[in-house]
Coordinates of C-alpha atoms in Angstrom, one line a residue:
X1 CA 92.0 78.5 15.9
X2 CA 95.8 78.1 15.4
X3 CA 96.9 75.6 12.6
X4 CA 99.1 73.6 14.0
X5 CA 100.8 70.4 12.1
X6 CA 99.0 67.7 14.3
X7 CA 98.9 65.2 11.3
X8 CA 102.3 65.2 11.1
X9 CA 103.2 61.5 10.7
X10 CA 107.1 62.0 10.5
X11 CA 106.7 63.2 14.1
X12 CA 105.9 60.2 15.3
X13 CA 106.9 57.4 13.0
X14 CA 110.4 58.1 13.7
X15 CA 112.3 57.4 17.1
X16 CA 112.9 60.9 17.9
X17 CA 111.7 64.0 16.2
X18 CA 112.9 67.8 17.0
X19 CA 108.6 68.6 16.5
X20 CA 107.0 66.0 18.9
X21 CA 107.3 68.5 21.7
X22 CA 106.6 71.8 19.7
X23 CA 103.7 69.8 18.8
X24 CA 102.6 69.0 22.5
X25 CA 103.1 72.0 24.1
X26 CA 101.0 74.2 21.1
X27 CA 97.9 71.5 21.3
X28 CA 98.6 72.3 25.0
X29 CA 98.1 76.0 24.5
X30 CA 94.8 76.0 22.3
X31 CA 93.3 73.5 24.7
X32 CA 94.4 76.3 27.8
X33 CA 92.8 78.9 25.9
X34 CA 89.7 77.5 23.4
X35 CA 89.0 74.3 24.8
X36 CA 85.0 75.1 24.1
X37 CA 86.2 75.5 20.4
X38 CA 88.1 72.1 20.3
X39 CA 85.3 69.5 20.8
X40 CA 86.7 66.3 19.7
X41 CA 89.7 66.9 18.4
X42 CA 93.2 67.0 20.1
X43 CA 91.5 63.9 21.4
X44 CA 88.5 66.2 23.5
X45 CA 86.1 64.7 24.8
X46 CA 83.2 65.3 22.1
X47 CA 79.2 64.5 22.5
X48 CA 79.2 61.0 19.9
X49 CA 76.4 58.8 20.8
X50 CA 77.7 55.3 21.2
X51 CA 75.9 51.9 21.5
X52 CA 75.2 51.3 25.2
X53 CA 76.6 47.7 26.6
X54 CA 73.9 46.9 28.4
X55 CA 72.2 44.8 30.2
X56 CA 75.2 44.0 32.1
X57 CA 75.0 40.5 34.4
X58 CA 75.4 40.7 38.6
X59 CA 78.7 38.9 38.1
X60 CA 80.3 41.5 35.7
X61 CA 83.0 43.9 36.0
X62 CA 83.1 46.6 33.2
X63 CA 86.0 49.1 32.2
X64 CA 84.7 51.1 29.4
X65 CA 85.9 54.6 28.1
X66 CA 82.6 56.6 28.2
X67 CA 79.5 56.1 30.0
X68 CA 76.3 57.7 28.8
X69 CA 74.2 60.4 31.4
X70 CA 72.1 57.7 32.7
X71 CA 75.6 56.0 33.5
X72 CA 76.0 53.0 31.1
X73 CA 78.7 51.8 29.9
X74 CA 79.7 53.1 26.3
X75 CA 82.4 53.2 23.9
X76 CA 85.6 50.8 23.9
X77 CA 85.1 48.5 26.5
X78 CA 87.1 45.7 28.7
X79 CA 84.7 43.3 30.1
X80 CA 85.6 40.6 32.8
X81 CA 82.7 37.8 33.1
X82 CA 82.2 34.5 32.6
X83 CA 82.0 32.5 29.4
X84 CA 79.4 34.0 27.0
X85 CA 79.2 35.2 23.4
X86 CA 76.0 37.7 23.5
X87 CA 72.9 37.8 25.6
X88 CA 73.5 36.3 29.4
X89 CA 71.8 33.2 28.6
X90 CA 75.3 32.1 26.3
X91 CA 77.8 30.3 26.2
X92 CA 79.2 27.8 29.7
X93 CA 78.3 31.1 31.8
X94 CA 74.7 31.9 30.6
X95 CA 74.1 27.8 31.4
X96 CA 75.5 28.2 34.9
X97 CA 78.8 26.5 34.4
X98 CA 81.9 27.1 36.8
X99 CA 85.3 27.2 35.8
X100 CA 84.4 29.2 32.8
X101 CA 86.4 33.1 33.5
X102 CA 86.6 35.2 30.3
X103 CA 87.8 38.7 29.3
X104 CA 86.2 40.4 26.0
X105 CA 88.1 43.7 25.1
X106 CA 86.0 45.2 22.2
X107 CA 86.5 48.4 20.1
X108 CA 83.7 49.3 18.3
X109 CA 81.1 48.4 19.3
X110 CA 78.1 47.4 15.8
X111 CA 80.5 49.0 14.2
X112 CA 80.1 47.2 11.3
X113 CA 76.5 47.2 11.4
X114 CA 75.0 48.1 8.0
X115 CA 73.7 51.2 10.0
X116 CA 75.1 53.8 12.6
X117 CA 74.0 52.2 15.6
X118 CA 73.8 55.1 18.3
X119 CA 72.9 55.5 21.9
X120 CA 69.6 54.4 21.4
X121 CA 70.7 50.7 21.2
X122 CA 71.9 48.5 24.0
X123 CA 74.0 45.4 22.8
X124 CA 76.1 42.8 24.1
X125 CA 79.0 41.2 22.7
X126 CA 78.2 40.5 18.8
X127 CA 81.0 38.3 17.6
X128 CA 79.9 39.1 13.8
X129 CA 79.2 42.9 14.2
X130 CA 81.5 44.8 16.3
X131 CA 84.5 46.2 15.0
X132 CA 87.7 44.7 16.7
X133 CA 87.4 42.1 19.4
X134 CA 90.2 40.1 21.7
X135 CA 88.1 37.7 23.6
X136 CA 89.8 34.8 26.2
X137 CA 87.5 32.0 27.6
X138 CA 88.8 29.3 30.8
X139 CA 86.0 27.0 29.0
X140 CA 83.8 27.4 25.8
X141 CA 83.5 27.1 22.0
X142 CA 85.7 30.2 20.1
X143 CA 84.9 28.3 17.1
X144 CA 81.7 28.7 17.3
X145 CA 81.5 31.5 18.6
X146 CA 83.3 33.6 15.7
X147 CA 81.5 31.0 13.2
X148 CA 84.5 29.3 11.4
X149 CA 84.0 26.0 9.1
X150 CA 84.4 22.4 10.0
X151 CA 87.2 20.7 8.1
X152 CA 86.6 18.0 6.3
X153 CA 90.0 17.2 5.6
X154 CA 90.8 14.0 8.5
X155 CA 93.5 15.0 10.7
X156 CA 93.0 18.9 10.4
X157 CA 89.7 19.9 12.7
X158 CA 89.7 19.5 15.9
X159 CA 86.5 20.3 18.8
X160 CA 87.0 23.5 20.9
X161 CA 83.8 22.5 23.1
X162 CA 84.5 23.3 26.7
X163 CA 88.6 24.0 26.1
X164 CA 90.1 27.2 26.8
X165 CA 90.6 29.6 23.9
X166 CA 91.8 32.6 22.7
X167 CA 90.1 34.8 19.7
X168 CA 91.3 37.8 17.9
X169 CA 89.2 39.1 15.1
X170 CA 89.6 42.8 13.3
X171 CA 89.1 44.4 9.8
X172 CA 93.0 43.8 9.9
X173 CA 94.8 42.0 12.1
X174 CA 98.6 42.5 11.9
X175 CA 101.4 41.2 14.4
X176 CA 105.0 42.1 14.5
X177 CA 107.8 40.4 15.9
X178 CA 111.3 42.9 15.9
X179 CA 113.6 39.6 15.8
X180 CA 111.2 36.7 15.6
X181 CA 107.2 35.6 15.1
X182 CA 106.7 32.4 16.0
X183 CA 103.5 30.1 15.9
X184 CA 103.3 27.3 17.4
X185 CA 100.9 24.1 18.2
X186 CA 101.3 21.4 20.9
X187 CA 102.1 21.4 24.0
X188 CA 105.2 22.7 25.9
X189 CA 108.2 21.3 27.2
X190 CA 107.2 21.8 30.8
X191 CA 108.1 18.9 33.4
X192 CA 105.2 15.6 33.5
X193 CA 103.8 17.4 30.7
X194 CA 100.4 19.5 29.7
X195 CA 96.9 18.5 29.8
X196 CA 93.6 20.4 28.8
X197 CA 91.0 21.9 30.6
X198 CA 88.7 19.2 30.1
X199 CA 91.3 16.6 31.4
X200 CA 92.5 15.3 28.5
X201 CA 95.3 14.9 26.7
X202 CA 95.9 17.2 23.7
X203 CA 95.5 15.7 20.5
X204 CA 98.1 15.9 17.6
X205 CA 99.4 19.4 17.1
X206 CA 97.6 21.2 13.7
X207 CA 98.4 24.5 12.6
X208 CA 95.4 25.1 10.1
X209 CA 96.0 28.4 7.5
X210 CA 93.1 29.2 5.4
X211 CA 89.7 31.0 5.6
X212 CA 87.0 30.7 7.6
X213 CA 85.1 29.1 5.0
X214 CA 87.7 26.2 4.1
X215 CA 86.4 23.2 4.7
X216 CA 89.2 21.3 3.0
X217 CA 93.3 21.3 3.7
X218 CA 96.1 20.1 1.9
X219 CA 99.0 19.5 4.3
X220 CA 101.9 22.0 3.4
X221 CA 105.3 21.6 1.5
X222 CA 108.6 21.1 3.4
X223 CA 110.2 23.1 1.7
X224 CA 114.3 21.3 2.2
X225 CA 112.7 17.9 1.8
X226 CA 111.1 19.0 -1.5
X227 CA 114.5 20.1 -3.0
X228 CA 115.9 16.8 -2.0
X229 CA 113.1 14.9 -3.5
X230 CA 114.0 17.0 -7.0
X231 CA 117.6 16.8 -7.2
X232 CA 116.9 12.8 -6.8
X233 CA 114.7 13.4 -9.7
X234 CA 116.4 15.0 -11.6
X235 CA 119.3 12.2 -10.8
X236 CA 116.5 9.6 -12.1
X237 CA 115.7 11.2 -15.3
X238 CA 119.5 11.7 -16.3
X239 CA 119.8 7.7 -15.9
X240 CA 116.6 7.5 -17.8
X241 CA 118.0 9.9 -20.6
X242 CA 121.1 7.5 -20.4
X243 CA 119.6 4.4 -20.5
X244 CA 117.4 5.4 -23.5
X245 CA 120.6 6.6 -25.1
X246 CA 122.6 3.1 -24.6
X247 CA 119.2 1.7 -26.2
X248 CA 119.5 3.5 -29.7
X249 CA 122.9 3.0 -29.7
X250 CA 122.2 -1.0 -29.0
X251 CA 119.6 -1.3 -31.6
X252 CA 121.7 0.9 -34.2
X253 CA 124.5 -2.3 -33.7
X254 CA 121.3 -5.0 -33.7
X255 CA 120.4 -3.1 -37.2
X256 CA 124.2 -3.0 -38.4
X257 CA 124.4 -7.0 -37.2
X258 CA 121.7 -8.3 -39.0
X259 CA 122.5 -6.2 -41.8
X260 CA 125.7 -8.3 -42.0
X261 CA 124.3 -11.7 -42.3
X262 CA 121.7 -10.8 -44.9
X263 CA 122.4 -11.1 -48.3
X264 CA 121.2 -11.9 -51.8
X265 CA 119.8 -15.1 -53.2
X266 CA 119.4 -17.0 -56.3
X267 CA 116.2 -16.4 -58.4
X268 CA 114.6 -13.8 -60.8
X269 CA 114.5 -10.5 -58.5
X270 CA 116.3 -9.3 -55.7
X271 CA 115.3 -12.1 -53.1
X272 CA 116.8 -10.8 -49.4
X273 CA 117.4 -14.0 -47.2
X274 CA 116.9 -14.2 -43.5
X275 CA 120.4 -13.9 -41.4
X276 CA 122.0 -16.6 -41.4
X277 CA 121.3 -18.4 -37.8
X278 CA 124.3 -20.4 -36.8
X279 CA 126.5 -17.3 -37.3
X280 CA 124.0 -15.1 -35.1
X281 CA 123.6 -17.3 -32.2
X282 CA 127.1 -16.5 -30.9
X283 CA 126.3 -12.5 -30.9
X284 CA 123.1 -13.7 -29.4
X285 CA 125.1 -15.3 -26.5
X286 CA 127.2 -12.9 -26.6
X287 CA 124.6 -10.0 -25.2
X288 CA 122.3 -12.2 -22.9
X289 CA 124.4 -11.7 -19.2
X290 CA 124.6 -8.0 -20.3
X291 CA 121.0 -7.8 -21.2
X292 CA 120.2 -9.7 -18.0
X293 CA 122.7 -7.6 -16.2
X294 CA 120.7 -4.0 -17.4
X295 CA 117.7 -5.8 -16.4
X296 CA 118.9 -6.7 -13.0
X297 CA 120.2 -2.8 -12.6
X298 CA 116.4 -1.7 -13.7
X299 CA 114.3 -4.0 -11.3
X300 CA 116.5 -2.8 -8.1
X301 CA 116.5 0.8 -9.0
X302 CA 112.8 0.6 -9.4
X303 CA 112.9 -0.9 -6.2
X304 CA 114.9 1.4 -4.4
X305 CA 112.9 3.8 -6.1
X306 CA 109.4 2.5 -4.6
X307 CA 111.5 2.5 -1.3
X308 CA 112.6 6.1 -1.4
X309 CA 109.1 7.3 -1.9
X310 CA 107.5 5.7 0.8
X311 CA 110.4 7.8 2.6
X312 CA 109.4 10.8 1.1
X313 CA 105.4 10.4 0.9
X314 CA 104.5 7.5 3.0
X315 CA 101.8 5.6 2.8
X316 CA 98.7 7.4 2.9
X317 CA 95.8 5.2 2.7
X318 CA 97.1 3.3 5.5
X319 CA 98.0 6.5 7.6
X320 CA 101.5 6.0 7.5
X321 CA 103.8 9.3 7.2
X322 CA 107.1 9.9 5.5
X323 CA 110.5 9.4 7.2
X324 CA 111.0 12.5 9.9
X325 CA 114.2 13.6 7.8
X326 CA 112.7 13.2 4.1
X327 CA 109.3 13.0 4.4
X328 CA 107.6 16.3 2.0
X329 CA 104.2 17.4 3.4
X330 CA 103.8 18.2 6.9
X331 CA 102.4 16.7 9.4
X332 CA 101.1 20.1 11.6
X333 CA 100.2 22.8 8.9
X334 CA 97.6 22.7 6.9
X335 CA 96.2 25.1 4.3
X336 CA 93.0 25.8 3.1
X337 CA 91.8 25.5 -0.3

């Protein structure tokens, strides 16, 4: 057989490439002349024994790529039903519910089984075994159904019992945005508003980041608000370093005062006398509005300071947030420990 340069990657990782058609038209020519030679490759069909999806229900529709000589369904697959997450006696659908449409696309099916699971084995969906799965529900529990923890952090979990949902699960799952990826949580701005499928109302927004296993969330930084907080910090402990400064230098001139009205007194020794009072109570006077003053200055910057983090933290314990503009953990993303 002819070796041609189908790996080559620059072909196609670039926008144009002089060998993507030299490329095509050679495969083209081995397949006119050895196709017998080229099982599998060049994307041939080739004899792999699959795991069958089967049984399928009465109400089913089923797309899949292969189907095996007794006509099953095999290989990558694209199932419209109703909700279910395995054998037909799951999920709203297996119970008999209405107003439960769902599409499971799956590639891989047992894939990543401990074993090669072959023709010889018939399986539904399996949430925890096949290989890459992108499964919608009108009604159900996703969830449950891909087996994620409860979190016991109050305000992050939040039931998915009989709402619509969406799952996506993969060995990696990567999504790319050429300008913009956004995620979002809450409902739209659409005219008299969004409901649930259940009826309801949605409950506060929650973006929760973390693994499956987190069962505990710490709301994230805001990241602006944080700097803001700092620099006021950082404003705090320079009046702190000043104030501490103005201390010394106040207790140096206490030392230096009472140094003044001490002195030597009559006897055998060196016999130090206290200060002399009447000449210190005018000095005393003298600093009690400025003391008082510093004082005042202390107690409302303490005060303002209490004020300004109730701003920026709130008040927790009685579930009261931060202000909107200051406030430093968020209210809608939450990550997992």
């Amino acid at each position: 057989m002819k070796n041609i340069p189908y790996t080559n990657n620059a072909a196609y990782n670039a926008i144009s490439h002089e060998n993507r058609c030299n490329i095509e038209e050679e495969v083209e020519e081995i397949l006119e002349h050895q196709l017998e030679a080229c099982v599998g490759i060049f994307l041939t069909d080739n004899k792999e024994s699959l795991p069958v999806f089967a049984p399928v229900g009465s109400c089913e529709r089923v797309v899949s790529r292969k189907k095996s000589l007794r006509g099953d369904h095999t290989g990558a697959r694209i199932v419209l039903t109703r909700d279910n997450y395995g054998h037909r006696a799951t999920g709203l659908g297996g119970a008999g519910a209405t107003k439960c449409e769902a599409i499971d696309i799956v590639a891989g099916s047992l894939s990543c089984a401990k074993e090669i699971k072959t023709g010889k084995t018939q399986s539904r969906a399996n949430f925890a075994e096949d290989g890459a799965r992108l499964y919608l529900t009108e009604r159900g529990d996703v969830n449950a159904y891909f087996a994620t923890a409860k979190s016991d952090t109050a305000g992050v979990y939040a039931s998915s019992k009989f709402k619509s949902g969406v799952g996506l699960k993969s060995d990696h799952t990567l999504i790319i945005g050429r300008e913009r990826v956004r995620i979002l949580a809450g409902v739209s701005k659409y005219d008299n508003g969004e409901r649930l499928v259940t009826g309801n109302e949605p409950a506060k927004p929650v973006i929760e980041i973390g693994a499956t296993s987190s069962e505990r969330h710490h709301p994230a930084v805001l990241g602006t608000n944080l700097v803001k907080y700092l620099k006021k910090v950082n404003e705090q402990m320079n009046k702190v370093n000043a104030k501490i400064t103005n201390l010394e230098i106040a207790f140096l001139q206490y030392k230096l005062a009472m140094a003044k009205h001490q002195h030597i007194g009559a006897g055998t020794g060196a016999i130090v006398t206290f200060p002399d009072f009447i000449e210190a109570v005018p000095e005393f006077l003298e600093e009690v509005p400025r003391t008082i003053n510093n004082i005042t200055i202390t107690v409302t910057e303490q005060y303002n300071k209490i004020v300004s983090d109730y701003s920026y933290f709130g008040m927790p314990e009685i579930g009261v947030e931060g202000a909107i503009d200051e406030k430093i953990l968020s209210s809608t993303v939450y990550l997992g420990e």
